[in-house]
Each structure stands twice: as structure tokens, then as C-alpha cells.
Short mmCIF file of C-alpha atoms in Angstrom, two decimals:
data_model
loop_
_atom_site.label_atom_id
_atom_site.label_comp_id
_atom_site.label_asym_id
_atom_site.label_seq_id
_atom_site.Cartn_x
_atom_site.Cartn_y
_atom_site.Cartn_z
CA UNK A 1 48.95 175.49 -212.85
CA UNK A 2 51.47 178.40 -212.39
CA UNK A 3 49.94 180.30 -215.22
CA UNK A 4 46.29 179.68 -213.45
CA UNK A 5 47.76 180.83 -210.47
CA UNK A 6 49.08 184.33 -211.97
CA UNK A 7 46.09 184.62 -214.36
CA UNK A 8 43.31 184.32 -211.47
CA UNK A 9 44.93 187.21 -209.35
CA UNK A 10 42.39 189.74 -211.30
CA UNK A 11 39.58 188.20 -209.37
CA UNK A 12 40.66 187.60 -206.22
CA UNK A 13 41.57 191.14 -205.77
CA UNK A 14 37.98 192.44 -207.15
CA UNK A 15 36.12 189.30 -206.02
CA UNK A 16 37.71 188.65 -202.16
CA UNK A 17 38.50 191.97 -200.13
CA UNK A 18 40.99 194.83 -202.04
CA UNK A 19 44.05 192.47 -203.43
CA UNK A 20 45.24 195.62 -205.09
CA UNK A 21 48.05 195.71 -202.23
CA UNK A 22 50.85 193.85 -203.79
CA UNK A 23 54.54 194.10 -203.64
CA UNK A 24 55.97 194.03 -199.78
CA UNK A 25 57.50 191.27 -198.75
CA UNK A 26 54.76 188.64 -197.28
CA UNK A 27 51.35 190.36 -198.22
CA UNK A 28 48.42 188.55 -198.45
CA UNK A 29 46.96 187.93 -201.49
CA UNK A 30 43.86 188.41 -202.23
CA UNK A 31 43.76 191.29 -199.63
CA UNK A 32 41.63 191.39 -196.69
CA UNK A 33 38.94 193.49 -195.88
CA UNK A 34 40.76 194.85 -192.92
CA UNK A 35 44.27 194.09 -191.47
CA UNK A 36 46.03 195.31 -188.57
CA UNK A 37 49.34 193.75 -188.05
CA UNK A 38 52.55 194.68 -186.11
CA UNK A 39 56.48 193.68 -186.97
CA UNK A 40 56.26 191.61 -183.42
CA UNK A 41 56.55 188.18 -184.30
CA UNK A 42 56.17 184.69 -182.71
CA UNK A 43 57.80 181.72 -183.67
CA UNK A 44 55.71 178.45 -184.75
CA UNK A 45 56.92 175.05 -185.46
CA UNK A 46 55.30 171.93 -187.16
CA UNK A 47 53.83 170.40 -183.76
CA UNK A 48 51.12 173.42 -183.26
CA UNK A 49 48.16 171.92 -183.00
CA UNK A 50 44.27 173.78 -183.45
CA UNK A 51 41.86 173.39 -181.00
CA UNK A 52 38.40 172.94 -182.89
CA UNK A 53 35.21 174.13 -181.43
CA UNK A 54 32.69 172.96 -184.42
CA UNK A 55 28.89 172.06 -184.00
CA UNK A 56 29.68 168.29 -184.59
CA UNK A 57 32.13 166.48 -187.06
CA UNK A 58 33.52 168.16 -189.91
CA UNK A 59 35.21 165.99 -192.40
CA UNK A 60 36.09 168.69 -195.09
CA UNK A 61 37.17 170.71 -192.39
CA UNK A 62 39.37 167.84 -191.25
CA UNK A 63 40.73 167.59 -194.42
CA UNK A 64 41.52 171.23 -195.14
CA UNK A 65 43.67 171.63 -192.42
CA UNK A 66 45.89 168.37 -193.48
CA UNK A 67 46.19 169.75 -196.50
CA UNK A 68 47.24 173.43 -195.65
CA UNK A 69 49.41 172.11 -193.08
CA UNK A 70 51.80 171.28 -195.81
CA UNK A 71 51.64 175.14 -196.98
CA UNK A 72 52.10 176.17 -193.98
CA UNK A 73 55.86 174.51 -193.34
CA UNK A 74 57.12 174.73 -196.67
CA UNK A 75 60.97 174.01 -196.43
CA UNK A 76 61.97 174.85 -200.04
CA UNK A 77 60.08 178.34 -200.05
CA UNK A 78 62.60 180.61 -197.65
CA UNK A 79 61.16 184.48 -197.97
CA UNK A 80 63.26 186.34 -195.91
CA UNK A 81 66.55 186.34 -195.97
CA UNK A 82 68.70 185.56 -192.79
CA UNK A 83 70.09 189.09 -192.54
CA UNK A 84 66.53 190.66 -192.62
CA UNK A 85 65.41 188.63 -189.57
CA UNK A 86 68.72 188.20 -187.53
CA UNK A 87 67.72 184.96 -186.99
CA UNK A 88 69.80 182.39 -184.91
CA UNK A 89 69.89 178.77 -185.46
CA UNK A 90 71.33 177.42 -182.18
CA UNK A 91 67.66 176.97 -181.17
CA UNK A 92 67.10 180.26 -179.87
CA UNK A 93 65.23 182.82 -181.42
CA UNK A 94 66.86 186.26 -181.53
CA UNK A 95 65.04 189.96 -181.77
CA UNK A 96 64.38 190.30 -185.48
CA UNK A 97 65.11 193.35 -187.11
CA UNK A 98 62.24 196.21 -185.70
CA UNK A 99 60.07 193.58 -184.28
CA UNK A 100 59.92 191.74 -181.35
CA UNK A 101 60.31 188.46 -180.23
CA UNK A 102 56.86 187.20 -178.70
CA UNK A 103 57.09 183.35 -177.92
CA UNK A 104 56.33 180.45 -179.79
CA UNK A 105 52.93 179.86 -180.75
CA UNK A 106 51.74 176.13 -179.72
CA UNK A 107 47.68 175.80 -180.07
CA UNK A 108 45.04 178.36 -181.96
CA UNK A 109 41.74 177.89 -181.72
CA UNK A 110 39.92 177.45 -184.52
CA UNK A 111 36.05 177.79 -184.12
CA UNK A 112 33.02 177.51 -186.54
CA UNK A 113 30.17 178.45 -185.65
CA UNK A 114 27.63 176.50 -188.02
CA UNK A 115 26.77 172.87 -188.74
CA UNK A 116 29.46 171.67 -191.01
CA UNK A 117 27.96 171.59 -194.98
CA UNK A 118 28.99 169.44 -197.41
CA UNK A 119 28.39 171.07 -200.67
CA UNK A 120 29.17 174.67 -202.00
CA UNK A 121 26.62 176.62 -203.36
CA UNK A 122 26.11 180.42 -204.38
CA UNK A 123 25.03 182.14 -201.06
CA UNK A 124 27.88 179.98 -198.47
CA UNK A 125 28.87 182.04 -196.12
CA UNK A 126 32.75 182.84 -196.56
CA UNK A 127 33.27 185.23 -194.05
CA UNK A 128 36.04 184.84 -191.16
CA UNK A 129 38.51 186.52 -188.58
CA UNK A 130 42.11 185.65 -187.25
CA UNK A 131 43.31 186.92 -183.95
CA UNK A 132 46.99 186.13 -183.50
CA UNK A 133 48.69 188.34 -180.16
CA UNK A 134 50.06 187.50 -176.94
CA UNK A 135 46.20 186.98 -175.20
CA UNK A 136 44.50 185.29 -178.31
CA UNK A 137 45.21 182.78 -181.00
CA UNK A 138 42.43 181.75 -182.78
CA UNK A 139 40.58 181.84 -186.30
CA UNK A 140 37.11 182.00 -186.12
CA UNK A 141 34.17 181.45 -189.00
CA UNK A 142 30.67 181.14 -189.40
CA UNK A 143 30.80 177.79 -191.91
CA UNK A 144 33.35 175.60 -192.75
CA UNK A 145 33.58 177.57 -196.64
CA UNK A 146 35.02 180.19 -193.80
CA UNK A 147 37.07 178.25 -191.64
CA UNK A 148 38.33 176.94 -195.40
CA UNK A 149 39.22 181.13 -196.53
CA UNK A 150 40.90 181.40 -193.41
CA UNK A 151 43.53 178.48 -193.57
CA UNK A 152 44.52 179.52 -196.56
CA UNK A 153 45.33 183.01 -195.30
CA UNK A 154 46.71 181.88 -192.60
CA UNK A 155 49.52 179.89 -195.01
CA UNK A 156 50.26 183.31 -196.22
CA UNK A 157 51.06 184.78 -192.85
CA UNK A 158 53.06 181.67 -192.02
CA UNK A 159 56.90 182.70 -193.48
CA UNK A 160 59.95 180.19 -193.32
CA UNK A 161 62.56 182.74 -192.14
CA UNK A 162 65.61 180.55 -193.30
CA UNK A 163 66.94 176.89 -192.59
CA UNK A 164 62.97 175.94 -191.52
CA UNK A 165 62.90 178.51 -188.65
CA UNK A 166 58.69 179.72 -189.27
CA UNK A 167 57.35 183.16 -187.90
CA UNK A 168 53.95 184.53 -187.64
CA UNK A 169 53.40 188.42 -187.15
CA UNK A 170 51.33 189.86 -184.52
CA UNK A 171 47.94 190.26 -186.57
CA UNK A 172 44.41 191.08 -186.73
CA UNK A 173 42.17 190.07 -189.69
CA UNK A 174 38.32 190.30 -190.82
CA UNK A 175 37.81 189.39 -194.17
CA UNK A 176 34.60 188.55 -196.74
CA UNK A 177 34.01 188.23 -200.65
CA UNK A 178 32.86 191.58 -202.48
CA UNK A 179 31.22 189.00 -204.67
CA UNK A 180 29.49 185.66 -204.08
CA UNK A 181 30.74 184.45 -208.03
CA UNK A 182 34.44 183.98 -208.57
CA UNK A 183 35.01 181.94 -211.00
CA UNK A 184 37.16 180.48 -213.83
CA UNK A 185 35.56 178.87 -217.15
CA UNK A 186 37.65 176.18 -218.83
CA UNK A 187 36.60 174.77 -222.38
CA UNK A 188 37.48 171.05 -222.52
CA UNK A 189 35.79 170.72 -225.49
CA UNK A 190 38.14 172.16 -227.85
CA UNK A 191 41.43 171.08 -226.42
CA UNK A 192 40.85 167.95 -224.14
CA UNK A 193 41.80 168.58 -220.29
CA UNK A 194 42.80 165.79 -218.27
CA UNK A 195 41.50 165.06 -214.93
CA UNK A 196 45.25 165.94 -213.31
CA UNK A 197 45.01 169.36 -214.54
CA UNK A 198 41.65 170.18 -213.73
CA UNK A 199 42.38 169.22 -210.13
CA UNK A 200 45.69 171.36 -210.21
CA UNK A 201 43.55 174.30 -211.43
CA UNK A 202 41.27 173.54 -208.74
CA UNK A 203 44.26 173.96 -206.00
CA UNK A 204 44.93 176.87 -207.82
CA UNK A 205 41.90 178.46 -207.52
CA UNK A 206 41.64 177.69 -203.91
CA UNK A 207 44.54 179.60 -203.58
CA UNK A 208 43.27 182.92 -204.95
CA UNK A 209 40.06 182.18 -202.66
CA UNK A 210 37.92 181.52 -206.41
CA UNK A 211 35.07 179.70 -206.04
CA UNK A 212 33.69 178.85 -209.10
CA UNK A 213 34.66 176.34 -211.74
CA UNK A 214 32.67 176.64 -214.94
CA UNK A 215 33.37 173.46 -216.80
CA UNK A 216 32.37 174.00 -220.57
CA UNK A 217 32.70 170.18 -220.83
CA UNK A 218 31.27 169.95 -224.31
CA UNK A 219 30.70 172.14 -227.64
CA UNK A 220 30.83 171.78 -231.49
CA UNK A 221 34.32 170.14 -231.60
CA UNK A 222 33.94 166.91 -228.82
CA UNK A 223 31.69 165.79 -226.43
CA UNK A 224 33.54 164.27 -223.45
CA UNK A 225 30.94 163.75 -221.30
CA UNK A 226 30.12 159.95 -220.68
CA UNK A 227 26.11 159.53 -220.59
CA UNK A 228 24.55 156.64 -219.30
CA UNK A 229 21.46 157.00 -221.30
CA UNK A 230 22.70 158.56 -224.64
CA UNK A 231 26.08 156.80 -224.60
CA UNK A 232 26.54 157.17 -228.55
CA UNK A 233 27.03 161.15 -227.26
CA UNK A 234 30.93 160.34 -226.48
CA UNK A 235 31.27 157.32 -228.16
CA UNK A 236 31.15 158.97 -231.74
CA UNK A 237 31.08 162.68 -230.28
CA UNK A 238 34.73 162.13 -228.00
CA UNK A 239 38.14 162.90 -229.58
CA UNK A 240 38.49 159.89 -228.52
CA UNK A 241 35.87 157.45 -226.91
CA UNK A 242 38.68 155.89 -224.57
CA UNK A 243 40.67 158.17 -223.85
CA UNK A 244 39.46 161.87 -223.99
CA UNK A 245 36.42 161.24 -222.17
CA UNK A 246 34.97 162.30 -218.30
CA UNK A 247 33.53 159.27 -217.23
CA UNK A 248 30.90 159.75 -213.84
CA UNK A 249 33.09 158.66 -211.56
CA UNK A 250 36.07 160.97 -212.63
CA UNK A 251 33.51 163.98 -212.92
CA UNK A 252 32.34 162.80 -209.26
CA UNK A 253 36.12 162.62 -208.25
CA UNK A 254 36.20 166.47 -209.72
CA UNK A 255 33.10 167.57 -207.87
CA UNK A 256 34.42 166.37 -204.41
CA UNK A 257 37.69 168.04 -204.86
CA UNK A 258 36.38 171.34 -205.51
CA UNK A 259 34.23 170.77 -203.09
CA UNK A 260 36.61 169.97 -200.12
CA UNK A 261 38.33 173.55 -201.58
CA UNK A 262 35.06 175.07 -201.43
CA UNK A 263 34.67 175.63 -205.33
CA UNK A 264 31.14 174.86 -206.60
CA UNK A 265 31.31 173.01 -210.05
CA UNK A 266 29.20 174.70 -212.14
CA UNK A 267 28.50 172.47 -215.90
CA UNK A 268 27.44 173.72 -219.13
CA UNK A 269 25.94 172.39 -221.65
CA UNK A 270 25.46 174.84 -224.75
CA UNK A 271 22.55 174.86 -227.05
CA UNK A 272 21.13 174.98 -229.49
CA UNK A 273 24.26 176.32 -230.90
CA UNK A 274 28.04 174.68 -230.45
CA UNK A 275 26.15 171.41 -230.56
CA UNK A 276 27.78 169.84 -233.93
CA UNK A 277 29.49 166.89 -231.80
CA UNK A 278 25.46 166.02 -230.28
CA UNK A 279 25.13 164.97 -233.86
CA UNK A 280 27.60 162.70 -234.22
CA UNK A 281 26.04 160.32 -232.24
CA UNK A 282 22.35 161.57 -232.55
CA UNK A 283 22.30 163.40 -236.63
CA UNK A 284 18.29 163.51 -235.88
CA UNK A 285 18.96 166.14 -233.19
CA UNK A 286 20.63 169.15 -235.68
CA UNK A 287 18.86 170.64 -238.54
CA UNK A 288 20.11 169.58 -241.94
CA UNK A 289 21.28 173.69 -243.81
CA UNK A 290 20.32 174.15 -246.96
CA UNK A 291 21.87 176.43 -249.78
CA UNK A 292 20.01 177.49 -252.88
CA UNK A 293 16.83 175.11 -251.67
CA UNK A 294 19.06 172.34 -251.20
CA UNK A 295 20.61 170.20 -248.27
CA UNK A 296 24.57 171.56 -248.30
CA UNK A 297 25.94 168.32 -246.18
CA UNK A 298 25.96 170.56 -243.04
CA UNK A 299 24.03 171.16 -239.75
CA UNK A 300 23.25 173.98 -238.09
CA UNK A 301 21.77 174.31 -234.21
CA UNK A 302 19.73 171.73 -232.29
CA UNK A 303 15.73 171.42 -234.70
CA UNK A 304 13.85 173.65 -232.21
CA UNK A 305 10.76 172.34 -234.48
CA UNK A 306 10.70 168.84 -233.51
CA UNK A 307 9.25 167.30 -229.89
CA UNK A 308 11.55 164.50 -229.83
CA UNK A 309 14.71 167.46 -229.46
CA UNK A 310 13.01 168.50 -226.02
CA UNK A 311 12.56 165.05 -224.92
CA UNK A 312 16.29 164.29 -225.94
CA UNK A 313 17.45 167.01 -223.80
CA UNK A 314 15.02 166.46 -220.89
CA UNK A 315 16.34 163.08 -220.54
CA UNK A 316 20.07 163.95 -220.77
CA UNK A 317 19.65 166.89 -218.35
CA UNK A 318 18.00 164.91 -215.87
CA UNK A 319 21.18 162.66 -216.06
CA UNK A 320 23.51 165.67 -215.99
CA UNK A 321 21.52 167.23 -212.93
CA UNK A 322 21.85 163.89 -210.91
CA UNK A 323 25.58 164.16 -211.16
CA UNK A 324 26.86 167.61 -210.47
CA UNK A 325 25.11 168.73 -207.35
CA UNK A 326 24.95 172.06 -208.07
CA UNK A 327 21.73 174.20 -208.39
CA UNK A 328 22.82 176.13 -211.28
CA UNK A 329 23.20 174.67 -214.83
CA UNK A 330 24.77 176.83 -217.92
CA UNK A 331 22.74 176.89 -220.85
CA UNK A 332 24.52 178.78 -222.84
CA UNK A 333 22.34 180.20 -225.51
CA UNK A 334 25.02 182.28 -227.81
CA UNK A 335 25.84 181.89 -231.13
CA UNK A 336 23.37 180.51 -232.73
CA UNK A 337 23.86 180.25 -236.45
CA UNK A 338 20.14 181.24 -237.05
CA UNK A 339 20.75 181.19 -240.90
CA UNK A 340 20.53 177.70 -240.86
CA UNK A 341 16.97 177.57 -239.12
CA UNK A 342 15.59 180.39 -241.88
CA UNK A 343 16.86 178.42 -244.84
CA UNK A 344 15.46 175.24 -243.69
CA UNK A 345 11.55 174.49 -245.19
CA UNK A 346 10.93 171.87 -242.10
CA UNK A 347 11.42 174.58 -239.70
CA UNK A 348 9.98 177.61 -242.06
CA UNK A 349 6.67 175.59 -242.36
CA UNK A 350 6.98 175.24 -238.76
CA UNK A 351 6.98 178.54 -238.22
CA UNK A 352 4.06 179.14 -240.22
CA UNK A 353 2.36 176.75 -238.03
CA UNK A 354 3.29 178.77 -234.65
CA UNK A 355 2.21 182.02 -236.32
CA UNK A 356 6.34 183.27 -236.31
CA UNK A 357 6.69 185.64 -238.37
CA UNK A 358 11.09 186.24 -237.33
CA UNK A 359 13.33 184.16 -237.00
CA UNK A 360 13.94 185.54 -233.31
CA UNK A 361 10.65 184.51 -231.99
CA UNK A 362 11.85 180.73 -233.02
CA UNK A 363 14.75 180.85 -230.83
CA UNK A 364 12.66 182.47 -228.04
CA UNK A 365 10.53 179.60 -228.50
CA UNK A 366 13.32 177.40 -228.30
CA UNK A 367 15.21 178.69 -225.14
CA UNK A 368 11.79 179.10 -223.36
CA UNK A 369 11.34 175.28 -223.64
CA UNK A 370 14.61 174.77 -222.62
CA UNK A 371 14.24 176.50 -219.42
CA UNK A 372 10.99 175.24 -218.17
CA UNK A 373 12.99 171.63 -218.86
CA UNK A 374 15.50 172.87 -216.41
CA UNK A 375 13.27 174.56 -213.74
CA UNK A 376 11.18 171.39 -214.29
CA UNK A 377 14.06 168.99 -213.14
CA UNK A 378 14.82 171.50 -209.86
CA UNK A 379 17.60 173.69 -211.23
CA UNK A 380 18.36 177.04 -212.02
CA UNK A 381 19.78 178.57 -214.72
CA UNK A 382 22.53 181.15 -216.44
CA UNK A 383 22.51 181.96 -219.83
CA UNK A 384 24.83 183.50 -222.05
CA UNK A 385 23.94 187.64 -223.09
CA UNK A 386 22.26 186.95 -226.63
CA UNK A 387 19.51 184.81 -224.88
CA UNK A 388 18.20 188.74 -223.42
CA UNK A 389 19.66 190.28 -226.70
CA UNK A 390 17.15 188.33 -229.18
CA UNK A 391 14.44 189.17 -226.74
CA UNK A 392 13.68 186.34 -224.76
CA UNK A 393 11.79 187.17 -221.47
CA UNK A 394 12.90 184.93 -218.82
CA UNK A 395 11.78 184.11 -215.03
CA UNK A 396 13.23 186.50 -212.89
CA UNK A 397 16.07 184.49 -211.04
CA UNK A 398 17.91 184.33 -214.77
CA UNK A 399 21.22 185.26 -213.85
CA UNK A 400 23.24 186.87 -217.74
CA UNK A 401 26.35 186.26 -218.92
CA UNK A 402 28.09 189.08 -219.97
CA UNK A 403 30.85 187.96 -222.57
CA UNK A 404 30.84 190.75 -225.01
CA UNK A 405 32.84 194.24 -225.72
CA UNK A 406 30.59 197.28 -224.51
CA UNK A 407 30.01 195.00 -221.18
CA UNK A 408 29.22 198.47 -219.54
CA UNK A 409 25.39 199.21 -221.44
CA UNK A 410 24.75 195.25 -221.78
CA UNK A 411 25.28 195.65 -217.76
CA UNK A 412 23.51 198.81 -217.14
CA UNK A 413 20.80 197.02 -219.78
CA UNK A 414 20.39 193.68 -217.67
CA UNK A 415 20.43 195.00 -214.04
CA UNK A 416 17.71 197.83 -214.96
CA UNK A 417 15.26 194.40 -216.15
CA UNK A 418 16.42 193.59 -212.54
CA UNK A 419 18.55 190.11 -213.58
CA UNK A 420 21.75 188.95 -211.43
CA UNK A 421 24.83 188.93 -213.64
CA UNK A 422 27.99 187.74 -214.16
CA UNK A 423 31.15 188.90 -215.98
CA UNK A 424 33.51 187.53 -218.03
CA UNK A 425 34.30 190.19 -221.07
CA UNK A 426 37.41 191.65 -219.56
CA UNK A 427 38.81 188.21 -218.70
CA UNK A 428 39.30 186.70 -221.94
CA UNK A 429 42.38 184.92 -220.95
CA UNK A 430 42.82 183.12 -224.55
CA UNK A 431 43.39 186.73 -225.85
CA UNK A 432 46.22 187.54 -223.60
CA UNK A 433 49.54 189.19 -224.93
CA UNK A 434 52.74 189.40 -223.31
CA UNK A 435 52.66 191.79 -220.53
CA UNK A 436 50.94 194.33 -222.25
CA UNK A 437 47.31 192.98 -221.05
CA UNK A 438 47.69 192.98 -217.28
CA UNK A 439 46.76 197.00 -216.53
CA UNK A 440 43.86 196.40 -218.17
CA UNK A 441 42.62 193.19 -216.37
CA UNK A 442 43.40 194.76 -213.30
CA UNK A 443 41.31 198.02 -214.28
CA UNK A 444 38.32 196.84 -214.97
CA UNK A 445 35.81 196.54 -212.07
CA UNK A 446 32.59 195.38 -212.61
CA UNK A 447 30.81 197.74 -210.72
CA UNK A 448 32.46 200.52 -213.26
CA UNK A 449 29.22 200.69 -215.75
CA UNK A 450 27.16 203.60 -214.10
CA UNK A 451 24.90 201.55 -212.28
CA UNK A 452 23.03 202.55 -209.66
CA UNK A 453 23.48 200.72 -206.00
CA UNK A 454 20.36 198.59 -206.30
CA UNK A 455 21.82 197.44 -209.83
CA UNK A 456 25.04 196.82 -208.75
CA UNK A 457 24.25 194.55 -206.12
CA UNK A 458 22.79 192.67 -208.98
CA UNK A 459 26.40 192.35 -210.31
CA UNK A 460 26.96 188.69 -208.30
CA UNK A 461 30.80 188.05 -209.71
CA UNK A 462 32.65 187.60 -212.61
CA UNK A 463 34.83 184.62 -214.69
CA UNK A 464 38.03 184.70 -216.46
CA UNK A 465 37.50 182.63 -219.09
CA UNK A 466 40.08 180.31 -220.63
CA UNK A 467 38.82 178.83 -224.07
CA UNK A 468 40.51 176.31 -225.54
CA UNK A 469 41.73 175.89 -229.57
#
């Protein structure tokens, strides 16, 4: 979790106000939109209490602030030293150095002003303001995702001054997201994450105000994912069918958390390439490859030729969509090893049949099915880059990908055909070297590709993405 913790500061500072302000002692991180603060201080102990003003109950409210109660007072975590803040510990609070001593602060006021929601989703509100001075205490929000933001920057301005004694700073704060998409992609596919550490990433996303978690939960090398209806999927697909699996309830137990942290869980489910472990269970699905006009013992992408492969997946993603909440679905789309489909007669005499004359215009054919599935069951959809690169036309509410190098003319490419975007190519975190990397994550804004304003309010967010090995 500590690494998550560093690795994420790249898009809070981009994604949630200008973090770029690092280094003094106590800054907030990421950095608001617009601070005023003074070196007057007030003392605040562990019996404050908020005053709620909300428009009815609010359980995940509720159970934000018990949880950032134990950031705020945390008695191992001394940040000033005793000699910077001329603190006494007889029980009375002394001048601090260039500041001065306001009171203790017993009650803020924390109001929000909407009907408390339940789930995330892409256009929550996550706007707030905290007023702390000798008329005023009080946080105030328009939703509980908000109200949520603001408790966790108010466990920044919280400091433990030495042997437990806690100060707050006179201060003035309005803060909102540059980007409704902050997110972090984990593959748990490749290298099996348990459900402890996705939860700990979760926490740490919270605190780098991410909201986002793209779960690749399944590719070529396992398929975790539990299914009700195609159980054979984890059963032969899974590392290991007991084991290295996400059953419903444990992916439910997932959703909630990020939920009560404000983090929509966004799935994926990649085809028709990275879908080798589909077949383990289900061989019919794949397309058998052939190699001087004969099978070669391997399979290639999902058989975009045969009805039964859309029925498969219109089942399984009406499963999938029951369980994560979510509007949006991944659908991947990259990587298709389209070899496999040329060499194959089935699928050539297939083609012949639909009047295809490329290779291309199969795997338009294919994706195109695949999203009118997905629109068909409710969702939306994002798609990896090469779904626009091999000339599919999709609806209009697409939002792209972008995972490649030369992000800045695939950008400038996709917002000018007026699609939302995402991006991840800077963020590669798997690629990381020792110190070396960091400028460079930090440098690159996704705005930076010579768009005009129009296109870049296209640009929703971006994703570090983790991959595993």
C-alpha cells in the first residue's frame, strides 16, 4: 500500500486541484483549488464533535467520519517538532512560534447540501469548502462524495504537535477535481491479488482523492472471476479454483468499500483478445490457429464467426452487469492477434459470406456486436485505442483509452471525432525505474496535446496503470 500511496501522487495533483505544491511542512496533498491559511492556530482534541446538517440519514457519511477520525488523532505520526511549536504540556497551550494561539476548537459544522447517494458514478459531485477561524468552523459540500473529499483534507490539516497535543491552522479552503476520472488499473489476472490488498489500495486511493478503480479481473493467463452461469470459467480458467478466485460476495465486499471511499469500481472484461483462460473452460469460444493449412494446437481471439460466441457473452455480461453497479463496463478491444482469424478457413469462408474483403472489417464486425450487447443490457462502454485505430465507428458516448506512446495525436485524433477519453500512457507504473521516472510522470498533463478547449474538455481523466507479471 505504501508504494500505491507514492505512485498515485501523479494524479491527484493533475486530477484534484494543483498538488504540484509539495515540500513545507504540513501541505495538503493533492492541492486545493484555493487556500488561504494563516500561522494562527487552535488547538483540537479527540472529543470535537461535528454538527451535521444533511437532507436525511447518511450512512456512508456516518461511516466516513469514524473512519477519518482515526487519521485525524494519530499518536505515532508527530510532525512538528516540540521546539518548532513551543508547545507546553502542563495542559496549557503556549504561543507557538509566529502564530497565535486561538482556542480550542470543540464542534464544526459539517453540512451537505444534497440527498445522501449511495453509489459513485462518473458525474458525482466532489466539490467542497472548509472554513476554520475564530467566527466559523464548518465544512460544507454539495453530496456526500464532497463531504467524503473534505474529511480527508481535513486529516491533513489536523497535525499532532508532540506527546498527542493536535493543532489546526486558521484556514480557508474551496476545492474541486480538474477531472471527473482518476483512476488506478490493477491486473489480477496475471499475478493474483487478494481481497486484503485490493481494499488497502482502495484506502490508498482515497487518500490521494482517486476515484476510480479499474479492476482488469481477468485476461489470457487466469480467470478469477466466479460466474454463476458459466462456472467452468474459474473452475478450469483460475490459478487456482479455491483459492485465487473473486467469488460475488468478496467482489460485492470490494464494491461497497470503494464505495463508502467514494471510488467507483469500474470491471473489465477484455475481448476478443487476452481471452486464452475463457477457453479453458469453454475451448468452443476461441478459434482453433492454423499454420501451413493446418490446426497448430493453439487459439487465437474469441470466433467472431459463430452466434453462439455473442450469446456466450450476452449471458455472462448480463451476470457481470448485475454485480458491479457501475454504468460503465471495459471492453477492452486491444491486441487482437488478428493472424489467427486470417489463417483460419471457418472464419475466411465466413468472411466471404459477409462480403469482408480485410481482416479489419471482421473485427469491426465483432466489436460492433459486442457493444450493442452492452448498450442492450443498460451499460456504457470504454474501449481500449485500437478499437478507433482499426476503424470501428462507435455511438457517440464511447469514451477511448489511450494506452500507447505518441498519446498526444491519438488524443488530438479522438477528441476531433468528438469521443471522451481517458489516459493511461504516461502512467505505466510496471515500467518504473528507480528514481529516474518520477519528472516525467509528473510532466505530463493530459491537456498537453494541442487540443483545442472544446477537445480538451473531452479529456475526462486519466489511470496509472499497474499490470501485473
Amino acid at each position: 500500500m505504501k508504494l500505491i500511496l507514492l505512485i498515485c501522487l501523479w494524479i491527484a495533483g493533475y486530477g484534484y486541484g494543483y498538488g504540484m505544491q509539495i515540500g513545507a511542512e504540513g501541505t495538503l496533498w493533492p492541492y486545493p483549488q484555493e487556500v488561504k491559511t494563516s500561522e494562527s492556530f487552535f488547538t483540537i482534541t479527540k472529543q470535537f464533535n461535528f454538527t451535521l446538517k444533511t437532507a436525511g440519514k447518511c450512512d456512508l457519511l456516518d461511516k466516513a467520519i469514524a473512519r477519518y477520525r482515526k487519521l485525524f488523532f494519530l499518536e505515532d505520526c508527530s510532525l512538528v517538532s516540540k521546539t518548532a511549536t513551543e508547545t507546553l504540556f502542563d495542559g496549557q497551550i503556549n504561543v507557538r512560534q509566529n502564530g497565535l494561539y486561538l482556542g480550542e476548537i470543540a464542534n464544526i459544522t459539517l453540512s451537505v447540501h444534497e440527498k445522501c447517494e449511495t453509489v459513485p458514478h462518473m458525474n458525482m459531485n466532489e466539490m467542497y469548502s472548509i472554513n476554520i477561524n475564530q467566527q466559523i468552523q464548518d465544512i460544507y459540500a454539495e453530496t456526500v462524495w464532497g463531504a467524503i473529499r473534505a474529511l480527508d483534507t481535513l486529516s491533513q490539516l489536523i497535525r499532532n504537535v508532540g506527546q498527542n497535543q493536535f493543532t489546526i491552522n486558521e484556514t480557508a479552503i474551496l476545492d474541486f477535481p480538474r477531472f471527473a476520472h482518476r483512476g488506478l488499473m490493477l491486473d489480477t489476472s496475471r499475478h493474483y491479488v487478494p481481497i486484503k490488498e485490493l481494499l488497502q489500495n482502495l484506502d490508498a486511493m482515497a487518500y490521494n482523492k482517486l476515484n476510480v478503480f479499474h479492476w482488469h479481473i481477468v485476461d489470457d493467463q487466469s480467470f478469477p472471476y466466479v460466474s454463476s452461469i458459466y462456472p467452468e470459467l474459474s473452475v478450469k480458467g483460475a490459478f487456482n479454483a479455491k483459492t485465487h478466485i473473486f467469488t460475488e460476495q468478496q467482489i460485492q465486499e470490494v464494491i461497497a468499500y470503494g464505495a463508502e471511499r467514494g471510488i467507483r469500481v469500474l470491471v473489465e472484461f477484455d475481448s476478443p483478445g487476452h481471452t486464452l483462460s475463457w477457453g479453458m473452460g469453454y475451448p468452443d469460444l476461441l478459434t482453433p490457429c492454423y499454420s501451413s493449412g493446418k490446426p497448430d494446437g493453439t487459439y487465437g481471439p474469441i470466433d467472431p464467426s459463430k452466434n453462439s460466441s455473442y450469446k456466450f457473452i450476452e449471458t455472462l455480461f448480463k451476470e457481470v452487469g448485475h454485480r458491479f453497479p457501475d454504468q460503465y463496463m471495459h471492453l477492452g478491444g486491444d491486441e487482437v492477434a488478428l493472424d489467427c482469424w486470417e489463417h483460419n478457413p471457418n472464419i475466411q469462408s465466413f468472411m466471404k459470406i459477409k462480403n469482408f474483403t480485410t481482416i479489419s472489417q471482421l473485427f469491426q464486425y465483432y466489436i460492433e456486436n459486442l457493444l450493442n450487447i452492452v448498450r442492450g443490457l443498460d451499460k456504457s462502454y470504454i474501449v481500449w485505442q485500437e478499437v478507433l485505430d482499426e476503424g470501428v465507428v462507435p455511438k457517440s458516448d464511447t469514451i477511448v483509452h489511450i494506452w500507447k506512446d505518441g498519446w498526444e495525436g491519438e488524443m488530438l485524433n479522438v477528441t476531433k471525432r468528438g469521443f471522451q477519453t481517458i489516459l493511461s500512457s504516461c502512467w505505466y507504473l510496471n515500467y518504473i525505474n528507480y528514481g529516474t521516472d518520477w519528472p516525467k510522470y509528473y510532466a505530463c498533463d493530459p491537456h498537453n496535446f494541442g487540443g483545442t478547449e472544446q477537445q480538451n474538455k473531452l479529456v475526462i481523466g486519466g489511470e496509472a496503470c499497474m499490470w501485473g507479471t
